[in-house]
């Protein structure tokens, strides 16, 4: 969700003024056109960057025997296919998207009979190590009228970090972290400065080293300062401390004019407001984000799975409804529940209650467990209290792999849970019956004071974030 094109793309519609003719919009220069830079110009650009320009070779090339990029290797192909579902395969690449259809089957390793071409992938990427690389790339792409995209970890299910004929700013290797005491009119306390390439597991480890926690995603490989925080960002600490965007104290960015700027509530405040929730890569290229670091806290967590295969569907959905409604007091007290329904299977993976005791969590789940027992539904259940959130996350959070699903989402307001739950359950059942996987995150991101930012206000009243996948 992370890495998006800048705002200075050509205007899509002609502008008409009185007394003037409408002007036609110009297209970006594309490979094969006369305007495309020569080999020497690309070489000179690479020299300017100190050798940081990467010429894209699709990672699927090892599975192909024909096409411009074919480089068949039987063992390499077997290894790639075995590891395709793991995020590492894609975020260690400067070009491979985790949502593979945005590559439009360009050199797809599962289609070896097709020609291996670069297709929808960007032909070049810049391995950014500092602001000067961003500035040089902005100058080059502007001079040659080339499309520019921003790529961080590859966690992008809107296709904004992948573009044919583009140069990508690959932010993945900006891995610096710094713990500091931050003082401003709105916040005085512990903070972490995170390079744009820092991923969730790295941010949490850096915080844990100082007995702190930071808000990050449920998927440990998401880039924290990328589209995650820039667009909102929830996770197992979101009910306790707010969204990822709510944590950002300041951004270090390069804007479209090539200038290095700081953006905070007191410096370039309009830019800070826009970036903080307004969408990844839309307003500037983010080099780092300084985020709030909170004190570690005990965390209780539970996993639950059950199947409705052997019971009436009405019974299965009665249990799901009971779960959704009866955990709401836990959520309002700071818990976050990550759950899913696939067909007639229910998975809670996990519900995390930072600051809550095992007894509180058990009490909040008691009605769901009692209903399972009442209907003789077999289930797997584990509950545990941990000394730190770090320990809970490591023990109870399953590794998240990439998805080949086509996904869409909906933020469900609290009023639906309070007064329209039968209608919601009916809709969810109909969706599941169509073979769609339903992923839900039950949370309350408005327990903490809400800072002024561009986060969609619908988040503030959301009880469940739904993602649907086919």
mmCIF file with all atom_site columns, C-alpha atoms in Angstrom, residues 177-288:
data_model
loop_
_atom_site.group_PDB
_atom_site.id
_atom_site.type_symbol
_atom_site.label_atom_id
_atom_site.label_alt_id
_atom_site.label_comp_id
_atom_site.label_asym_id
_atom_site.label_entity_id
_atom_site.label_seq_id
_atom_site.pdbx_PDB_ins_code
_atom_site.Cartn_x
_atom_site.Cartn_y
_atom_site.Cartn_z
_atom_site.occupancy
_atom_site.B_iso_or_equiv
_atom_site.pdbx_formal_charge
_atom_site.auth_seq_id
_atom_site.auth_comp_id
_atom_site.auth_asym_id
_atom_site.auth_atom_id
_atom_site.pdbx_PDB_model_num
ATOM 1   C CA . UNK A 1 177 ? 17.087 4.386  12.988 1.00 0.00 ? 177 UNK A CA 1
ATOM 2   C CA . UNK A 1 178 ? 17.656 6.815  15.829 1.00 0.00 ? 178 UNK A CA 1
ATOM 3   C CA . UNK A 1 179 ? 16.107 6.947  19.296 1.00 0.00 ? 179 UNK A CA 1
ATOM 4   C CA . UNK A 1 180 ? 15.685 10.490 20.597 1.00 0.00 ? 180 UNK A CA 1
ATOM 5   C CA . UNK A 1 181 ? 13.805 12.721 22.997 1.00 0.00 ? 181 UNK A CA 1
ATOM 6   C CA . UNK A 1 182 ? 11.487 14.867 20.955 1.00 0.00 ? 182 UNK A CA 1
ATOM 7   C CA . UNK A 1 183 ? 10.181 18.220 22.108 1.00 0.00 ? 183 UNK A CA 1
ATOM 8   C CA . UNK A 1 184 ? 7.488  20.216 20.350 1.00 0.00 ? 184 UNK A CA 1
ATOM 9   C CA . UNK A 1 185 ? 4.390  22.218 21.323 1.00 0.00 ? 185 UNK A CA 1
ATOM 10  C CA . UNK A 1 186 ? 2.260  19.085 20.852 1.00 0.00 ? 186 UNK A CA 1
ATOM 11  C CA . UNK A 1 187 ? 4.565  16.283 22.042 1.00 0.00 ? 187 UNK A CA 1
ATOM 12  C CA . UNK A 1 188 ? 7.371  15.903 24.536 1.00 0.00 ? 188 UNK A CA 1
ATOM 13  C CA . UNK A 1 189 ? 8.751  12.405 24.874 1.00 0.00 ? 189 UNK A CA 1
ATOM 14  C CA . UNK A 1 190 ? 10.481 9.417  23.369 1.00 0.00 ? 190 UNK A CA 1
ATOM 15  C CA . UNK A 1 191 ? 10.602 9.075  19.578 1.00 0.00 ? 191 UNK A CA 1
ATOM 16  C CA . UNK A 1 192 ? 12.219 7.054  16.811 1.00 0.00 ? 192 UNK A CA 1
ATOM 17  C CA . UNK A 1 193 ? 13.492 8.472  13.555 1.00 0.00 ? 193 UNK A CA 1
ATOM 18  C CA . UNK A 1 194 ? 12.985 5.780  10.923 1.00 0.00 ? 194 UNK A CA 1
ATOM 19  C CA . UNK A 1 195 ? 14.530 5.757  7.472  1.00 0.00 ? 195 UNK A CA 1
ATOM 20  C CA . UNK A 1 196 ? 12.024 5.311  4.651  1.00 0.00 ? 196 UNK A CA 1
ATOM 21  C CA . UNK A 1 197 ? 13.146 1.709  4.104  1.00 0.00 ? 197 UNK A CA 1
ATOM 22  C CA . UNK A 1 198 ? 12.588 0.558  7.679  1.00 0.00 ? 198 UNK A CA 1
ATOM 23  C CA . UNK A 1 199 ? 10.082 -2.284 7.846  1.00 0.00 ? 199 UNK A CA 1
ATOM 24  C CA . UNK A 1 200 ? 7.754  -3.203 10.670 1.00 0.00 ? 200 UNK A CA 1
ATOM 25  C CA . UNK A 1 201 ? 9.925  -5.865 12.270 1.00 0.00 ? 201 UNK A CA 1
ATOM 26  C CA . UNK A 1 202 ? 12.954 -3.542 12.151 1.00 0.00 ? 202 UNK A CA 1
ATOM 27  C CA . UNK A 1 203 ? 11.036 -0.639 13.680 1.00 0.00 ? 203 UNK A CA 1
ATOM 28  C CA . UNK A 1 204 ? 9.683  -2.826 16.492 1.00 0.00 ? 204 UNK A CA 1
ATOM 29  C CA . UNK A 1 205 ? 13.139 -4.258 17.190 1.00 0.00 ? 205 UNK A CA 1
ATOM 30  C CA . UNK A 1 206 ? 14.663 -0.770 17.332 1.00 0.00 ? 206 UNK A CA 1
ATOM 31  C CA . UNK A 1 207 ? 11.949 0.356  19.737 1.00 0.00 ? 207 UNK A CA 1
ATOM 32  C CA . UNK A 1 208 ? 12.254 -2.782 21.877 1.00 0.00 ? 208 UNK A CA 1
ATOM 33  C CA . UNK A 1 209 ? 15.974 -2.121 22.333 1.00 0.00 ? 209 UNK A CA 1
ATOM 34  C CA . UNK A 1 210 ? 14.915 0.966  24.318 1.00 0.00 ? 210 UNK A CA 1
ATOM 35  C CA . UNK A 1 211 ? 11.992 -0.781 26.066 1.00 0.00 ? 211 UNK A CA 1
ATOM 36  C CA . UNK A 1 212 ? 9.551  1.030  23.770 1.00 0.00 ? 212 UNK A CA 1
ATOM 37  C CA . UNK A 1 213 ? 6.911  0.136  21.197 1.00 0.00 ? 213 UNK A CA 1
ATOM 38  C CA . UNK A 1 214 ? 5.900  1.841  17.955 1.00 0.00 ? 214 UNK A CA 1
ATOM 39  C CA . UNK A 1 215 ? 2.703  1.426  15.968 1.00 0.00 ? 215 UNK A CA 1
ATOM 40  C CA . UNK A 1 216 ? 3.274  -0.790 12.952 1.00 0.00 ? 216 UNK A CA 1
ATOM 41  C CA . UNK A 1 217 ? 1.301  -3.125 10.740 1.00 0.00 ? 217 UNK A CA 1
ATOM 42  C CA . UNK A 1 218 ? 0.179  -6.652 11.414 1.00 0.00 ? 218 UNK A CA 1
ATOM 43  C CA . UNK A 1 219 ? 2.373  -7.748 8.497  1.00 0.00 ? 219 UNK A CA 1
ATOM 44  C CA . UNK A 1 220 ? 5.926  -7.488 9.763  1.00 0.00 ? 220 UNK A CA 1
ATOM 45  C CA . UNK A 1 221 ? 7.494  -6.601 6.401  1.00 0.00 ? 221 UNK A CA 1
ATOM 46  C CA . UNK A 1 222 ? 5.412  -3.481 5.633  1.00 0.00 ? 222 UNK A CA 1
ATOM 47  C CA . UNK A 1 223 ? 7.424  -0.274 5.240  1.00 0.00 ? 223 UNK A CA 1
ATOM 48  C CA . UNK A 1 224 ? 6.496  1.922  8.202  1.00 0.00 ? 224 UNK A CA 1
ATOM 49  C CA . UNK A 1 225 ? 7.310  5.341  6.709  1.00 0.00 ? 225 UNK A CA 1
ATOM 50  C CA . UNK A 1 226 ? 5.916  4.481  3.279  1.00 0.00 ? 226 UNK A CA 1
ATOM 51  C CA . UNK A 1 227 ? 2.280  4.251  2.300  1.00 0.00 ? 227 UNK A CA 1
ATOM 52  C CA . UNK A 1 228 ? 1.536  2.589  5.653  1.00 0.00 ? 228 UNK A CA 1
ATOM 53  C CA . UNK A 1 229 ? 1.891  5.726  7.788  1.00 0.00 ? 229 UNK A CA 1
ATOM 54  C CA . UNK A 1 230 ? 1.290  8.147  4.930  1.00 0.00 ? 230 UNK A CA 1
ATOM 55  C CA . UNK A 1 231 ? -2.154 6.680  4.252  1.00 0.00 ? 231 UNK A CA 1
ATOM 56  C CA . UNK A 1 232 ? -3.323 5.751  7.771  1.00 0.00 ? 232 UNK A CA 1
ATOM 57  C CA . UNK A 1 233 ? -1.914 2.458  9.025  1.00 0.00 ? 233 UNK A CA 1
ATOM 58  C CA . UNK A 1 234 ? -3.476 0.152  11.603 1.00 0.00 ? 234 UNK A CA 1
ATOM 59  C CA . UNK A 1 235 ? -2.067 -2.762 13.592 1.00 0.00 ? 235 UNK A CA 1
ATOM 60  C CA . UNK A 1 236 ? -2.203 -4.474 16.957 1.00 0.00 ? 236 UNK A CA 1
ATOM 61  C CA . UNK A 1 237 ? -1.349 -1.256 18.837 1.00 0.00 ? 237 UNK A CA 1
ATOM 62  C CA . UNK A 1 238 ? -3.814 0.966  16.963 1.00 0.00 ? 238 UNK A CA 1
ATOM 63  C CA . UNK A 1 239 ? -6.595 0.814  19.569 1.00 0.00 ? 239 UNK A CA 1
ATOM 64  C CA . UNK A 1 240 ? -4.094 1.688  22.258 1.00 0.00 ? 240 UNK A CA 1
ATOM 65  C CA . UNK A 1 241 ? -2.252 4.558  20.547 1.00 0.00 ? 241 UNK A CA 1
ATOM 66  C CA . UNK A 1 242 ? -4.057 5.429  17.294 1.00 0.00 ? 242 UNK A CA 1
ATOM 67  C CA . UNK A 1 243 ? -3.201 4.942  13.629 1.00 0.00 ? 243 UNK A CA 1
ATOM 68  C CA . UNK A 1 244 ? 0.301  4.881  12.223 1.00 0.00 ? 244 UNK A CA 1
ATOM 69  C CA . UNK A 1 245 ? -0.280 8.335  10.729 1.00 0.00 ? 245 UNK A CA 1
ATOM 70  C CA . UNK A 1 246 ? -1.227 9.663  14.168 1.00 0.00 ? 246 UNK A CA 1
ATOM 71  C CA . UNK A 1 247 ? 2.269  8.811  15.428 1.00 0.00 ? 247 UNK A CA 1
ATOM 72  C CA . UNK A 1 248 ? 4.249  10.900 12.941 1.00 0.00 ? 248 UNK A CA 1
ATOM 73  C CA . UNK A 1 249 ? 5.852  13.950 14.513 1.00 0.00 ? 249 UNK A CA 1
ATOM 74  C CA . UNK A 1 250 ? 7.758  15.074 11.442 1.00 0.00 ? 250 UNK A CA 1
ATOM 75  C CA . UNK A 1 251 ? 8.745  14.009 7.948  1.00 0.00 ? 251 UNK A CA 1
ATOM 76  C CA . UNK A 1 252 ? 12.019 14.529 6.107  1.00 0.00 ? 252 UNK A CA 1
ATOM 77  C CA . UNK A 1 253 ? 11.122 14.863 2.443  1.00 0.00 ? 253 UNK A CA 1
ATOM 78  C CA . UNK A 1 254 ? 12.202 16.007 -0.993 1.00 0.00 ? 254 UNK A CA 1
ATOM 79  C CA . UNK A 1 255 ? 9.422  17.892 -2.749 1.00 0.00 ? 255 UNK A CA 1
ATOM 80  C CA . UNK A 1 256 ? 8.789  18.007 -6.489 1.00 0.00 ? 256 UNK A CA 1
ATOM 81  C CA . UNK A 1 257 ? 10.925 21.146 -6.836 1.00 0.00 ? 257 UNK A CA 1
ATOM 82  C CA . UNK A 1 258 ? 13.923 19.143 -5.597 1.00 0.00 ? 258 UNK A CA 1
ATOM 83  C CA . UNK A 1 259 ? 14.192 20.845 -2.216 1.00 0.00 ? 259 UNK A CA 1
ATOM 84  C CA . UNK A 1 260 ? 14.948 18.957 1.003  1.00 0.00 ? 260 UNK A CA 1
ATOM 85  C CA . UNK A 1 261 ? 12.407 19.948 3.638  1.00 0.00 ? 261 UNK A CA 1
ATOM 86  C CA . UNK A 1 262 ? 11.203 19.085 7.104  1.00 0.00 ? 262 UNK A CA 1
ATOM 87  C CA . UNK A 1 263 ? 7.464  18.912 7.594  1.00 0.00 ? 263 UNK A CA 1
ATOM 88  C CA . UNK A 1 264 ? 5.941  19.108 11.073 1.00 0.00 ? 264 UNK A CA 1
ATOM 89  C CA . UNK A 1 265 ? 2.948  20.834 12.687 1.00 0.00 ? 265 UNK A CA 1
ATOM 90  C CA . UNK A 1 266 ? 5.131  23.938 13.098 1.00 0.00 ? 266 UNK A CA 1
ATOM 91  C CA . UNK A 1 267 ? 7.301  23.800 9.937  1.00 0.00 ? 267 UNK A CA 1
ATOM 92  C CA . UNK A 1 268 ? 5.738  23.371 6.493  1.00 0.00 ? 268 UNK A CA 1
ATOM 93  C CA . UNK A 1 269 ? 2.592  22.492 8.424  1.00 0.00 ? 269 UNK A CA 1
ATOM 94  C CA . UNK A 1 270 ? 0.365  22.209 5.345  1.00 0.00 ? 270 UNK A CA 1
ATOM 95  C CA . UNK A 1 271 ? 2.732  19.628 3.851  1.00 0.00 ? 271 UNK A CA 1
ATOM 96  C CA . UNK A 1 272 ? 2.837  17.723 7.148  1.00 0.00 ? 272 UNK A CA 1
ATOM 97  C CA . UNK A 1 273 ? -0.965 17.693 7.294  1.00 0.00 ? 273 UNK A CA 1
ATOM 98  C CA . UNK A 1 274 ? -1.259 16.388 3.726  1.00 0.00 ? 274 UNK A CA 1
ATOM 99  C CA . UNK A 1 275 ? 1.399  13.670 3.914  1.00 0.00 ? 275 UNK A CA 1
ATOM 100 C CA . UNK A 1 276 ? 0.083  12.440 7.255  1.00 0.00 ? 276 UNK A CA 1
ATOM 101 C CA . UNK A 1 277 ? -2.849 10.427 5.977  1.00 0.00 ? 277 UNK A CA 1
ATOM 102 C CA . UNK A 1 278 ? -3.210 11.896 2.491  1.00 0.00 ? 278 UNK A CA 1
ATOM 103 C CA . UNK A 1 279 ? -1.590 8.999  0.656  1.00 0.00 ? 279 UNK A CA 1
ATOM 104 C CA . UNK A 1 280 ? 1.889  7.585  0.105  1.00 0.00 ? 280 UNK A CA 1
ATOM 105 C CA . UNK A 1 281 ? 4.174  9.419  -2.322 1.00 0.00 ? 281 UNK A CA 1
ATOM 106 C CA . UNK A 1 282 ? 1.494  11.886 -3.369 1.00 0.00 ? 282 UNK A CA 1
ATOM 107 C CA . UNK A 1 283 ? 3.027  15.109 -2.068 1.00 0.00 ? 283 UNK A CA 1
ATOM 108 C CA . UNK A 1 284 ? 6.741  14.410 -1.651 1.00 0.00 ? 284 UNK A CA 1
ATOM 109 C CA . UNK A 1 285 ? 9.396  11.715 -1.525 1.00 0.00 ? 285 UNK A CA 1
ATOM 110 C CA . UNK A 1 286 ? 9.738  10.705 2.131  1.00 0.00 ? 286 UNK A CA 1
ATOM 111 C CA . UNK A 1 287 ? 13.274 10.022 3.341  1.00 0.00 ? 287 UNK A CA 1
ATOM 112 C CA . UNK A 1 288 ? 12.452 9.492  7.009  1.00 0.00 ? 288 UNK A CA 1
#
